[in-house]
Amino acid sequence: KKAEQVFKAALIQDANYLPSYYSLARVYLAQDKRDKAIQHYRTALDKAPRQEIPHMMLGILYSMESESDKAVSHYRKALDINPDFVPAANNLAYLLAEQEKDLNEALRIARKAKKQVPDDPRIQDTLGWVYYKLGLYDEAVREFTDSLEKLPENAEVQYHLGMTLYKKGNHKRARMALEKVLRMDSDFEKAERVKKVLSELEG
């Protein structure tokens, strides 16, 4: 409860600081109260619809529920309210890239977010992932490398770098990067994909 209060206060203090949103969502996950959290933010929007933060939180929570279309809808609504709202822009661009939908729109949104907050490693990772999906591998490697300088133990960014190096045909560096993913996080969500690529590289 105390953590929830602290993270909500952090959002009020700096609405563009992405980790606060993810941390708050993890609190709800740990408490197994995602449904209650969704209802809470929907009620908040019923009372005052022109708020970007509830839309942002709903986007994250629906993403956690694997309801990507609903998440995209809420991120778009947040940006309709505040076109310069970086957290929603970052997450929308990432989801569009994951879905491989509207990649040019995802690129435009991610580039704008980076221009607004150029040194945020999460935004660098998102822009890199959009580049990856577009086949712009050199640009993607640059973004992931910059992101990892600030988040050296982030398995997701390391995975993105490894997959990009694999696509580039740099198999030695790809193997090193992907092996590091499994050392960082033995329960990594995409571990089976990592192992499959490593098996192909060994063959």
XYZ file of N, CA, C and O in Angstrom:
812
model
N 0.830 -1.202 0.000
C 0.000 0.000 0.000
C 0.862 1.248 0.000
O 0.592 2.213 -0.711
N 1.923 1.214 0.825
C 2.825 2.355 0.890
C 3.520 2.577 -0.456
O 3.646 3.712 -0.924
N 3.951 1.489 -1.094
C 4.604 1.595 -2.400
C 3.663 2.199 -3.431
O 4.059 3.050 -4.237
N 2.411 1.771 -3.399
C 1.417 2.319 -4.331
C 1.288 3.826 -4.147
O 1.256 4.589 -5.125
N 1.219 4.268 -2.918
C 1.104 5.706 -2.637
C 2.325 6.474 -3.132
O 2.197 7.560 -3.714
N 3.507 5.894 -2.924
C 4.748 6.562 -3.340
C 4.806 6.697 -4.858
O 5.145 7.768 -5.388
N 4.462 5.634 -5.571
C 4.544 5.693 -7.028
C 3.489 6.627 -7.612
O 3.739 7.326 -8.591
N 2.319 6.670 -7.000
C 1.306 7.622 -7.467
C 1.772 9.059 -7.242
O 1.561 9.933 -8.087
N 2.401 9.295 -6.115
C 2.943 10.628 -5.837
C 4.034 10.984 -6.838
O 4.139 12.139 -7.286
N 4.840 9.994 -7.221
C 5.904 10.230 -8.195
C 5.332 10.633 -9.554
O 5.899 11.479 -10.251
N 4.189 10.043 -9.922
C 3.556 10.389 -11.196
C 3.089 11.844 -11.192
O 3.184 12.545 -12.207
N 2.581 12.282 -10.076
C 2.136 13.675 -9.963
C 3.335 14.609 -10.074
O 3.265 15.673 -10.702
N 4.455 14.190 -9.497
C 5.655 15.029 -9.480
C 6.303 15.110 -10.862
O 6.769 16.171 -11.277
N 6.337 13.986 -11.585
C 6.947 13.966 -12.918
C 6.190 12.975 -13.781
O 6.457 11.781 -13.762
N 5.247 13.485 -14.559
C 4.374 12.618 -15.355
C 5.102 11.948 -16.511
O 4.580 11.011 -17.111
N 6.308 12.417 -16.850
C 7.033 11.847 -17.977
C 8.075 10.813 -17.568
O 8.812 10.311 -18.413
N 8.146 10.476 -16.279
C 9.147 9.519 -15.813
C 8.577 8.116 -15.927
O 7.753 7.677 -15.107
N 9.005 7.394 -16.960
C 8.404 6.101 -17.287
C 8.466 5.052 -16.181
O 7.489 4.318 -15.964
N 9.595 4.898 -15.454
C 9.654 3.817 -14.459
C 8.552 3.848 -13.416
O 8.160 2.806 -12.891
N 8.035 5.036 -13.099
C 6.972 5.113 -12.092
C 5.736 4.340 -12.528
O 5.085 3.669 -11.720
N 5.410 4.420 -13.813
C 4.237 3.713 -14.326
C 4.441 2.202 -14.244
O 3.555 1.465 -13.812
N 5.613 1.741 -14.686
C 5.876 0.312 -14.676
C 5.933 -0.232 -13.244
O 5.450 -1.332 -12.965
N 6.502 0.557 -12.344
C 6.598 0.128 -10.944
C 5.211 0.019 -10.325
O 4.913 -0.931 -9.593
N 4.361 0.992 -10.617
C 2.999 0.953 -10.084
C 2.252 -0.260 -10.630
O 1.539 -0.947 -9.887
N 2.436 -0.541 -11.909
C 1.782 -1.714 -12.493
C 2.281 -2.999 -11.831
O 1.506 -3.926 -11.596
N 3.584 -3.055 -11.516
C 4.128 -4.239 -10.841
C 3.550 -4.398 -9.436
O 3.379 -5.514 -8.959
N 3.266 -3.274 -8.778
C 2.623 -3.340 -7.463
C 1.262 -4.020 -7.592
O 0.915 -4.922 -6.821
N 0.484 -3.606 -8.601
C -0.833 -4.218 -8.806
C -0.695 -5.703 -9.135
O -1.490 -6.532 -8.684
N 0.321 -6.033 -9.938
C 0.541 -7.435 -10.294
C 0.879 -8.252 -9.048
O 0.353 -9.343 -8.833
N 1.755 -7.694 -8.208
C 2.170 -8.401 -6.986
C 0.988 -8.615 -6.040
O 0.919 -9.618 -5.332
N 0.062 -7.660 -6.050
C -1.111 -7.765 -5.177
C -2.260 -8.524 -5.838
O -3.304 -8.709 -5.227
N -2.040 -8.931 -7.100
C -3.078 -9.634 -7.852
C -4.378 -8.829 -7.882
O -5.469 -9.363 -7.681
N -4.243 -7.535 -8.148
C -5.420 -6.666 -8.157
C -5.505 -5.835 -9.429
O -5.922 -4.691 -9.429
N -5.126 -6.452 -10.535
C -5.206 -5.738 -11.817
C -6.642 -5.334 -12.148
O -6.892 -4.240 -12.612
N -7.586 -6.260 -11.907
C -8.984 -5.955 -12.229
C -9.478 -4.756 -11.417
O -10.175 -3.882 -11.940
N -9.109 -4.718 -10.134
C -9.510 -3.593 -9.294
C -8.845 -2.309 -9.765
O -9.465 -1.233 -9.765
N -7.590 -2.400 -10.168
C -6.883 -1.223 -10.659
C -7.531 -0.696 -11.939
O -7.712 0.513 -12.109
N -7.890 -1.613 -12.847
C -8.559 -1.201 -14.089
C -9.857 -0.483 -13.768
O -10.159 0.577 -14.330
N -10.639 -1.046 -12.858
C -11.900 -0.409 -12.470
C -11.654 0.954 -11.851
O -12.393 1.918 -12.111
N -10.616 1.063 -11.038
C -10.269 2.335 -10.392
C -10.001 3.414 -11.437
O -10.528 4.535 -11.350
N -9.193 3.100 -12.449
C -8.838 4.107 -13.454
C -10.001 4.390 -14.398
O -10.153 5.526 -14.882
N -10.823 3.403 -14.668
C -12.011 3.652 -15.494
C -12.990 4.581 -14.762
O -13.601 5.468 -15.371
N -13.131 4.389 -13.458
C -13.982 5.277 -12.660
C -13.425 6.694 -12.665
O -14.180 7.676 -12.781
N -12.107 6.808 -12.567
C -11.479 8.126 -12.602
C -11.780 8.835 -13.917
O -12.061 10.051 -13.942
N -11.770 8.100 -15.021
C -12.057 8.697 -16.326
C -13.533 9.043 -16.474
O -13.886 10.023 -17.142
N -14.408 8.252 -15.853
C -15.836 8.586 -15.875
C -16.085 9.939 -15.213
O -16.924 10.731 -15.650
N -15.323 10.198 -14.151
C -15.491 11.451 -13.408
C -14.833 12.628 -14.114
O -15.338 13.762 -14.051
N -13.676 12.366 -14.761
C -12.928 13.442 -15.429
C -12.229 12.847 -16.648
O -11.089 12.366 -16.535
N -12.877 12.849 -17.800
C -12.353 12.125 -18.967
C -11.042 12.671 -19.528
O -10.296 11.919 -20.153
N -10.749 13.944 -19.330
C -9.581 14.552 -19.969
C -8.340 14.430 -19.081
O -7.718 15.421 -18.708
N -7.978 13.191 -18.755
C -6.795 12.925 -17.952
C -5.931 11.901 -18.690
O -6.416 10.827 -19.035
N -4.660 12.224 -18.896
C -3.816 11.280 -19.621
C -3.295 10.146 -18.753
O -3.121 9.021 -19.234
N -3.063 10.394 -17.467
C -2.449 9.364 -16.631
C -3.343 8.127 -16.469
O -2.858 6.994 -16.583
N -4.644 8.267 -16.215
C -5.479 7.054 -16.165
C -5.448 6.257 -17.462
O -5.427 5.018 -17.437
N -5.446 6.973 -18.601
C -5.353 6.252 -19.878
C -4.023 5.507 -19.978
O -3.969 4.378 -20.472
N -2.948 6.151 -19.516
C -1.637 5.513 -19.540
C -1.637 4.230 -18.703
O -1.174 3.165 -19.148
N -2.169 4.321 -17.484
C -2.194 3.149 -16.612
C -3.087 2.050 -17.183
O -2.746 0.855 -17.105
N -4.201 2.429 -17.773
C -5.068 1.423 -18.386
C -4.357 0.743 -19.556
O -4.490 -0.466 -19.759
N -3.585 1.529 -20.311
C -2.814 0.941 -21.402
C -1.846 -0.118 -20.890
O -1.756 -1.217 -21.448
N -1.127 0.194 -19.813
C -0.181 -0.760 -19.241
C -0.905 -1.992 -18.708
O -0.500 -3.137 -18.944
N -1.979 -1.769 -17.968
C -2.701 -2.884 -17.360
C -3.321 -3.799 -18.414
O -3.279 -5.028 -18.280
N -3.875 -3.208 -19.481
C -4.418 -4.050 -20.545
C -3.304 -4.784 -21.288
O -3.497 -5.929 -21.745
N -2.128 -4.165 -21.403
C -0.986 -4.868 -21.999
C -0.626 -6.081 -21.164
O -0.319 -7.158 -21.698
N -0.651 -5.912 -19.837
C -0.349 -7.024 -18.940
C -1.372 -8.145 -19.085
O -1.071 -9.312 -18.828
N -2.595 -7.788 -19.487
C -3.645 -8.783 -19.691
C -3.649 -9.322 -21.123
O -4.551 -10.054 -21.516
N -2.624 -8.915 -21.912
C -2.505 -9.324 -23.320
C -3.694 -8.865 -24.158
O -4.079 -9.529 -25.128
N -4.267 -7.723 -23.771
C -5.345 -7.119 -24.551
C -4.767 -5.899 -25.272
O -5.033 -4.748 -24.926
N -3.987 -6.199 -26.306
C -3.203 -5.157 -26.973
C -4.065 -4.090 -27.628
O -3.705 -2.903 -27.622
N -5.186 -4.483 -28.222
C -6.031 -3.494 -28.905
C -6.577 -2.462 -27.920
O -6.624 -1.263 -28.223
N -6.976 -2.924 -26.742
C -7.457 -1.992 -25.723
C -6.320 -1.094 -25.244
O -6.510 0.103 -25.002
N -5.141 -1.678 -25.090
C -3.979 -0.890 -24.657
C -3.680 0.198 -25.673
O -3.483 1.368 -25.305
N -3.648 -0.160 -26.946
C -3.384 0.816 -28.004
C -4.408 1.935 -27.964
O -4.070 3.122 -28.093
N -5.675 1.564 -27.779
C -6.738 2.560 -27.726
C -6.505 3.574 -26.607
O -6.661 4.784 -26.807
N -6.116 3.108 -25.442
C -5.903 4.022 -24.320
C -4.655 4.879 -24.508
O -4.657 6.062 -24.143
N -3.602 4.313 -25.080
C -2.423 5.140 -25.352
C -2.773 6.239 -26.357
O -2.330 7.390 -26.222
N -3.572 5.895 -27.354
C -3.983 6.904 -28.342
C -4.825 8.002 -27.682
O -4.673 9.200 -27.989
N -5.714 7.601 -26.782
C -6.541 8.593 -26.093
C -5.695 9.512 -25.223
O -5.959 10.720 -25.137
N -4.673 8.939 -24.580
C -3.768 9.771 -23.777
C -3.083 10.805 -24.655
O -2.933 11.976 -24.270
N -2.678 10.388 -25.858
C -2.002 11.309 -26.768
C -2.961 12.305 -27.396
O -2.563 13.428 -27.753
N -4.218 11.934 -27.531
C -5.225 12.905 -27.991
C -5.364 14.039 -26.979
O -5.531 15.203 -27.343
N -5.309 13.673 -25.704
C -5.411 14.669 -24.639
C -4.140 15.511 -24.566
O -4.185 16.734 -24.428
N -2.995 14.841 -24.648
C -1.702 15.528 -24.538
C -0.751 14.937 -25.587
O -0.115 13.914 -25.340
N -0.637 15.564 -26.749
C 0.203 15.031 -27.823
C 1.686 14.901 -27.451
O 2.420 14.180 -28.131
N 2.117 15.594 -26.406
C 3.518 15.545 -25.988
C 3.751 14.623 -24.788
O 4.785 14.705 -24.124
N 2.805 13.735 -24.517
C 2.901 12.847 -23.361
C 3.807 11.669 -23.716
O 3.386 10.686 -24.334
N 5.059 11.758 -23.322
C 6.092 10.822 -23.751
C 5.812 9.371 -23.340
O 5.998 8.454 -24.161
N 5.388 9.075 -22.110
C 5.176 7.664 -21.740
C 4.187 6.944 -22.653
O 4.427 5.798 -23.048
N 3.077 7.610 -22.977
C 2.096 6.975 -23.862
C 2.656 6.822 -25.268
O 2.427 5.799 -25.932
N 3.420 7.805 -25.731
C 4.026 7.720 -27.058
C 4.988 6.547 -27.128
O 4.984 5.765 -28.098
N 5.814 6.398 -26.112
C 6.784 5.306 -26.090
C 6.091 3.949 -26.127
O 6.445 3.072 -26.921
N 5.087 3.772 -25.290
C 4.417 2.472 -25.209
C 3.590 2.177 -26.456
O 3.499 1.028 -26.896
N 2.979 3.220 -27.022
C 2.207 3.019 -28.251
C 3.137 2.592 -29.384
O 2.829 1.642 -30.119
N 4.260 3.268 -29.525
C 5.204 2.917 -30.591
C 5.688 1.474 -30.425
O 5.791 0.726 -31.402
N 5.963 1.072 -29.182
C 6.448 -0.282 -28.937
C 5.380 -1.319 -29.296
O 5.671 -2.337 -29.933
N 4.143 -1.059 -28.880
C 3.070 -2.010 -29.177
C 2.827 -2.131 -30.677
O 2.620 -3.221 -31.198
N 2.846 -1.002 -31.379
C 2.658 -1.043 -32.827
C 3.773 -1.837 -33.494
O 3.537 -2.588 -34.441
N 4.999 -1.690 -32.972
C 6.112 -2.456 -33.507
C 5.922 -3.948 -33.228
O 6.149 -4.794 -34.109
N 5.522 -4.290 -32.007
C 5.292 -5.688 -31.650
C 4.222 -6.313 -32.541
O 4.333 -7.466 -32.955
N 3.179 -5.544 -32.833
C 2.095 -6.042 -33.669
C 2.446 -5.996 -35.153
O 1.723 -6.546 -35.977
N 3.559 -5.313 -35.474
C 3.966 -5.068 -36.859
C 2.843 -4.405 -37.640
O 2.573 -4.737 -38.797
N 2.201 -3.454 -36.950
C 1.145 -2.645 -37.561
C 1.627 -1.202 -37.623
O 2.264 -0.716 -36.690
N 1.329 -0.540 -38.722
C 1.599 0.896 -38.812
C 3.028 1.216 -38.378
O 3.263 2.086 -37.532
N 4.007 0.531 -38.977
C 5.390 0.723 -38.548
C 5.895 2.132 -38.832
O 6.717 2.663 -38.077
N 5.405 2.735 -39.892
C 5.819 4.114 -40.171
C 5.286 5.074 -39.105
O 5.977 6.013 -38.703
N 4.067 4.818 -38.652
C 3.528 5.624 -37.555
C 4.336 5.380 -36.277
O 4.663 6.323 -35.545
N 4.655 4.113 -36.018
C 5.460 3.792 -34.841
C 6.797 4.517 -34.885
O 7.266 5.041 -33.861
N 7.408 4.581 -36.054
C 8.691 5.270 -36.199
C 8.547 6.758 -35.926
O 9.375 7.354 -35.220
N 7.510 7.339 -36.472
C 7.289 8.772 -36.249
C 7.089 9.074 -34.764
O 7.690 10.013 -34.226
N 6.291 8.261 -34.101
C 6.003 8.480 -32.678
C 7.266 8.276 -31.838
O 7.573 9.064 -30.944
N 8.016 7.201 -32.117
C 9.221 6.906 -31.331
C 10.291 7.965 -31.523
O 10.988 8.342 -30.567
N 10.434 8.458 -32.755
C 11.415 9.514 -33.003
C 11.053 10.796 -32.265
O 11.920 11.481 -31.709
N 9.768 11.108 -32.256
C 9.334 12.307 -31.533
C 9.601 12.154 -30.036
O 10.073 13.089 -29.380
N 9.314 10.977 -29.491
C 9.556 10.741 -28.065
C 11.042 10.892 -27.738
O 11.404 11.505 -26.730
N 11.894 10.361 -28.622
C 13.328 10.476 -28.358
C 13.798 11.928 -28.446
O 14.675 12.359 -27.691
N 13.218 12.676 -29.364
C 13.577 14.090 -29.480
C 13.214 14.837 -28.203
O 13.932 15.735 -27.759
N 12.099 14.435 -27.586
C 11.658 15.085 -26.349
C 12.513 14.661 -25.160
O 12.829 15.484 -24.289
N 12.849 13.373 -25.098
C 13.643 12.842 -23.977
C 14.773 11.996 -24.576
O 14.697 10.768 -24.605
N 15.830 12.623 -25.049
C 16.835 11.926 -25.862
C 17.662 10.879 -25.135
O 18.197 9.975 -25.781
N 17.765 10.964 -23.824
C 18.666 10.066 -23.100
C 17.958 8.982 -22.306
O 18.598 8.269 -21.522
N 16.652 8.819 -22.498
C 15.931 7.780 -21.765
C 16.197 6.424 -22.419
O 15.878 6.229 -23.604
N 16.773 5.472 -21.689
C 17.126 4.184 -22.302
C 15.925 3.368 -22.767
O 16.044 2.557 -23.697
N 14.773 3.576 -22.147
C 13.584 2.829 -22.555
C 13.074 3.339 -23.901
O 12.591 2.560 -24.730
N 13.182 4.631 -24.102
C 12.785 5.203 -25.386
C 13.778 4.792 -26.468
O 13.386 4.486 -27.604
N 15.054 4.746 -26.126
C 16.058 4.272 -27.079
C 15.773 2.826 -27.476
O 15.886 2.453 -28.649
N 15.377 2.008 -26.499
C 15.050 0.613 -26.788
C 13.837 0.523 -27.715
O 13.837 -0.258 -28.667
N 12.814 1.316 -27.445
C 11.620 1.305 -28.297
C 11.965 1.711 -29.719
O 11.558 1.050 -30.686
N 12.709 2.803 -29.873
C 13.083 3.253 -31.211
C 13.916 2.172 -31.902
O 13.722 1.898 -33.093
N 14.814 1.545 -31.158
C 15.606 0.464 -31.742
C 14.740 -0.686 -32.217
O 14.978 -1.263 -33.286
N 13.703 -1.019 -31.443
C 12.827 -2.136 -31.819
C 12.011 -1.799 -33.056
O 11.740 -2.673 -33.890
N 11.616 -0.554 -33.193
C 10.926 -0.127 -34.418
C 11.872 -0.247 -35.610
O 11.492 -0.760 -36.674
N 13.112 0.229 -35.445
C 14.103 0.083 -36.511
C 14.288 -1.388 -36.881
O 14.380 -1.745 -38.061
N 14.354 -2.252 -35.866
C 14.511 -3.690 -36.107
C 13.373 -4.218 -36.977
O 13.586 -4.948 -37.950
N 12.149 -3.868 -36.613
C 10.988 -4.348 -37.361
C 10.975 -3.817 -38.791
O 10.436 -4.459 -39.697
N 11.583 -2.647 -39.002
C 11.666 -2.065 -40.343
C 12.870 -2.582 -41.128
O 13.051 -2.224 -42.294
N 13.699 -3.396 -40.490
C 14.879 -3.918 -41.164
C 16.048 -2.960 -41.201
O 17.013 -3.173 -41.944
N 16.002 -1.913 -40.374
C 17.083 -0.923 -40.302
C 18.019 -1.324 -39.163
O 18.037 -0.735 -38.087
N 18.812 -2.348 -39.405
C 19.539 -3.012 -38.321
C 20.689 -2.184 -37.757
O 20.947 -2.225 -36.554
N 21.387 -1.437 -38.596
C 22.482 -0.605 -38.075
C 21.957 0.441 -37.106
O 22.531 0.677 -36.035
N 20.840 1.080 -37.482
C 20.224 2.082 -36.603
C 19.740 1.427 -35.307
O 19.867 2.007 -34.219
N 19.194 0.222 -35.426
C 18.702 -0.488 -34.243
C 19.848 -0.817 -33.281
O 19.731 -0.601 -32.072
N 20.961 -1.311 -33.803
C 22.115 -1.647 -32.956
C 22.594 -0.414 -32.202
O 22.912 -0.489 -31.000
N 22.615 0.723 -32.871
C 23.049 1.957 -32.210
C 22.148 2.307 -31.031
O 22.632 2.644 -29.947
N 20.840 2.190 -31.211
C 19.905 2.522 -30.134
C 20.028 1.540 -28.969
O 20.041 1.934 -27.802
N 20.118 0.250 -29.271
C 20.220 -0.751 -28.201
C 21.529 -0.606 -27.436
O 21.563 -0.761 -26.207
N 22.592 -0.299 -28.155
C 23.887 -0.122 -27.498
C 23.840 1.064 -26.530
O 24.322 0.981 -25.397
N 23.231 2.163 -26.988
C 23.089 3.336 -26.115
C 22.210 3.014 -24.913
O 22.494 3.435 -23.781
N 21.144 2.257 -25.133
C 20.234 1.885 -24.043
C 20.953 1.025 -23.009
O 20.811 1.233 -21.796
N 21.754 0.072 -23.477
C 22.437 -0.843 -22.564
C 23.532 -0.159 -21.750
O 23.907 -0.649 -20.685
N 24.028 0.962 -22.229
C 24.993 1.716 -21.429
C 24.354 2.196 -20.129
O 25.022 2.312 -19.103
N 23.044 2.442 -20.171
C 22.318 2.937 -18.986
C 21.591 1.816 -18.263
O 21.319 1.920 -17.064
N 21.243 0.756 -19.002
C 20.529 -0.389 -18.415
C 21.311 -1.672 -18.715
O 20.828 -2.559 -19.437
N 22.519 -1.802 -18.178
C 23.387 -2.925 -18.569
C 22.859 -4.300 -18.175
O 23.284 -5.299 -18.751
N 21.940 -4.366 -17.220
C 21.413 -5.662 -16.767
C 19.987 -5.907 -17.251
O 19.285 -6.761 -16.701
N 19.558 -5.193 -18.264
C 18.201 -5.342 -18.777
C 18.169 -6.439 -19.843
O 18.695 -6.266 -20.946
N 17.570 -7.557 -19.515
C 17.567 -8.714 -20.414
C 16.783 -8.445 -21.695
O 17.137 -8.951 -22.766
N 15.723 -7.650 -21.604
C 14.901 -7.370 -22.783
C 15.692 -6.593 -23.829
O 15.671 -6.930 -25.023
N 16.403 -5.565 -23.391
C 17.209 -4.783 -24.336
C 18.336 -5.651 -24.897
O 18.643 -5.594 -26.093
N 18.936 -6.469 -24.040
C 20.001 -7.377 -24.490
C 19.461 -8.345 -25.537
O 20.133 -8.650 -26.535
N 18.251 -8.835 -25.337
C 17.596 -9.716 -26.306
C 17.396 -8.997 -27.635
O 17.676 -9.553 -28.718
N 16.922 -7.765 -27.557
C 16.712 -6.990 -28.786
C 18.022 -6.825 -29.556
O 18.058 -6.960 -30.788
N 19.099 -6.522 -28.838
C 20.400 -6.377 -29.484
C 20.833 -7.698 -30.123
O 21.283 -7.722 -31.284
N 20.689 -8.794 -29.394
C 21.083 -10.095 -29.923
C 20.319 -10.470 -31.179
O 20.909 -10.964 -32.162
N 19.014 -10.229 -31.185
C 18.202 -10.563 -32.352
C 18.576 -9.707 -33.553
O 18.573 -10.175 -34.703
N 18.922 -8.457 -33.288
C 19.315 -7.571 -34.381
C 20.647 -8.015 -34.980
O 20.812 -8.052 -36.208
N 21.601 -8.355 -34.123
C 22.894 -8.844 -34.612
C 22.719 -10.136 -35.410
O 23.395 -10.366 -36.420
N 21.796 -10.985 -34.969
C 21.484 -12.222 -35.682
C 20.970 -11.914 -37.089
O 21.410 -12.507 -38.079
N 20.047 -10.960 -37.179
C 19.493 -10.571 -38.478
C 20.559 -9.941 -39.375
O 20.528 -10.091 -40.598
N 21.496 -9.217 -38.760
C 22.577 -8.596 -39.510
C 23.576 -9.622 -40.041
O 24.394 -9.320 -40.906
N 23.530 -10.834 -39.503
C 24.483 -11.856 -39.895
C 25.756 -11.837 -39.085
O 26.717 -12.553 -39.393
N 25.770 -11.053 -38.006
C 26.929 -11.011 -37.115
C 26.744 -12.089 -36.047
O 26.381 -11.806 -34.901
N 26.973 -13.319 -36.426
C 26.582 -14.457 -35.594
C 27.401 -14.572 -34.315
O 26.878 -14.998 -33.276
N 28.666 -14.212 -34.371
C 29.500 -14.303 -33.167
C 28.984 -13.366 -32.085
O 28.786 -13.769 -30.924
N 28.761 -12.101 -32.440
C 28.262 -11.131 -31.460
C 26.832 -11.469 -31.045
O 26.445 -11.258 -29.895
N 26.046 -11.980 -31.979
C 24.668 -12.365 -31.646
C 24.657 -13.461 -30.594
O 23.876 -13.409 -29.628
N 25.537 -14.467 -30.771
C 25.605 -15.563 -29.802
C 25.998 -15.046 -28.422
O 25.389 -15.420 -27.408
N 26.978 -14.166 -28.386
C 27.419 -13.609 -27.110
C 26.288 -12.846 -26.427
O 26.060 -12.980 -25.219
N 25.556 -12.051 -27.213
C 24.476 -11.239 -26.655
C 23.340 -12.116 -26.139
O 22.799 -11.886 -25.048
N 22.971 -13.137 -26.908
C 21.838 -13.980 -26.519
C 22.184 -14.906 -25.356
O 21.337 -15.185 -24.502
N 23.420 -15.379 -25.310
C 23.840 -16.163 -24.145
C 23.789 -15.313 -22.879
O 23.450 -15.794 -21.797
N 24.116 -14.045 -23.033
C 24.076 -13.142 -21.883
C 22.652 -12.947 -21.381
O 22.420 -12.800 -20.185
N 21.668 -12.959 -22.299
C 20.260 -12.830 -21.901
C 19.896 -13.922 -20.901
O 19.291 -13.651 -19.856
N 20.275 -15.153 -21.199
C 19.919 -16.283 -20.332
C 20.671 -16.238 -19.009
O 20.164 -16.703 -17.992
N 21.874 -15.671 -19.031
C 22.606 -15.507 -17.771
C 21.968 -14.425 -16.913
O 21.922 -14.531 -15.682
N 21.464 -13.394 -17.559
C 20.817 -12.295 -16.833
C 19.514 -12.735 -16.189
O 19.200 -12.353 -15.069
N 18.727 -13.527 -16.950
C 17.379 -13.870 -16.488
C 17.034 -15.281 -16.961
O 16.662 -15.476 -18.125
N 17.161 -16.245 -16.071
C 16.881 -17.639 -16.422
C 15.394 -17.870 -16.707
O 15.022 -18.858 -17.338
N 14.545 -16.962 -16.239
C 13.099 -17.064 -16.478
C 12.634 -16.066 -17.536
O 11.469 -15.676 -17.568
N 13.538 -15.652 -18.406
C 13.207 -14.658 -19.424
C 12.018 -15.121 -20.254
O 11.944 -16.287 -20.668
N 11.092 -14.204 -20.485
C 9.827 -14.536 -21.150
C 10.042 -15.183 -22.518
O 9.306 -16.094 -22.910
N 11.041 -14.722 -23.249
C 11.284 -15.235 -24.603
C 12.472 -16.210 -24.618
O 13.164 -16.332 -25.635
N 12.689 -16.901 -23.515
C 13.840 -17.798 -23.396
C 13.828 -18.888 -24.469
O 14.892 -19.245 -25.012
N 12.664 -19.418 -24.796
C 12.593 -20.483 -25.800
C 13.016 -19.973 -27.166
O 13.698 -20.690 -27.922
N 12.619 -18.752 -27.484
C 13.046 -18.144 -28.747
C 14.561 -17.952 -28.758
O 15.232 -18.223 -29.764
N 15.106 -17.497 -27.632
C 16.556 -17.307 -27.524
C 17.275 -18.634 -27.740
O 18.252 -18.724 -28.508
N 16.806 -19.683 -27.085
C 17.446 -20.997 -27.198
C 17.362 -21.526 -28.633
O 18.305 -22.163 -29.126
N 16.257 -21.263 -29.292
C 16.100 -21.721 -30.678
C 17.112 -21.041 -31.592
O 17.747 -21.688 -32.433
N 17.273 -19.725 -31.424
C 18.233 -18.997 -32.260
C 19.650 -19.455 -31.951
O 20.473 -19.649 -32.858
N 19.962 -19.652 -30.664
C 21.295 -20.125 -30.297
C 21.569 -21.499 -30.909
O 22.699 -21.783 -31.357
N 20.557 -22.345 -30.947
C 20.712 -23.666 -31.550
C 21.009 -23.540 -33.045
O 21.860 -24.258 -33.599
N 20.329 -22.606 -33.704
C 20.579 -22.374 -35.135
C 21.992 -21.852 -35.357
O 22.671 -22.245 -36.319
N 22.453 -20.996 -34.462
C 23.793 -20.432 -34.601
C 24.871 -21.498 -34.401
O 25.912 -21.476 -35.051
N 24.611 -22.429 -33.505
C 25.562 -23.511 -33.268
C 25.594 -24.493 -34.421
O 26.613 -25.115 -34.713
N 24.413 -24.616 -35.110
C 24.367 -25.537 -36.238
C 25.072 -24.987 -37.438
O 25.579 -25.706 -38.280
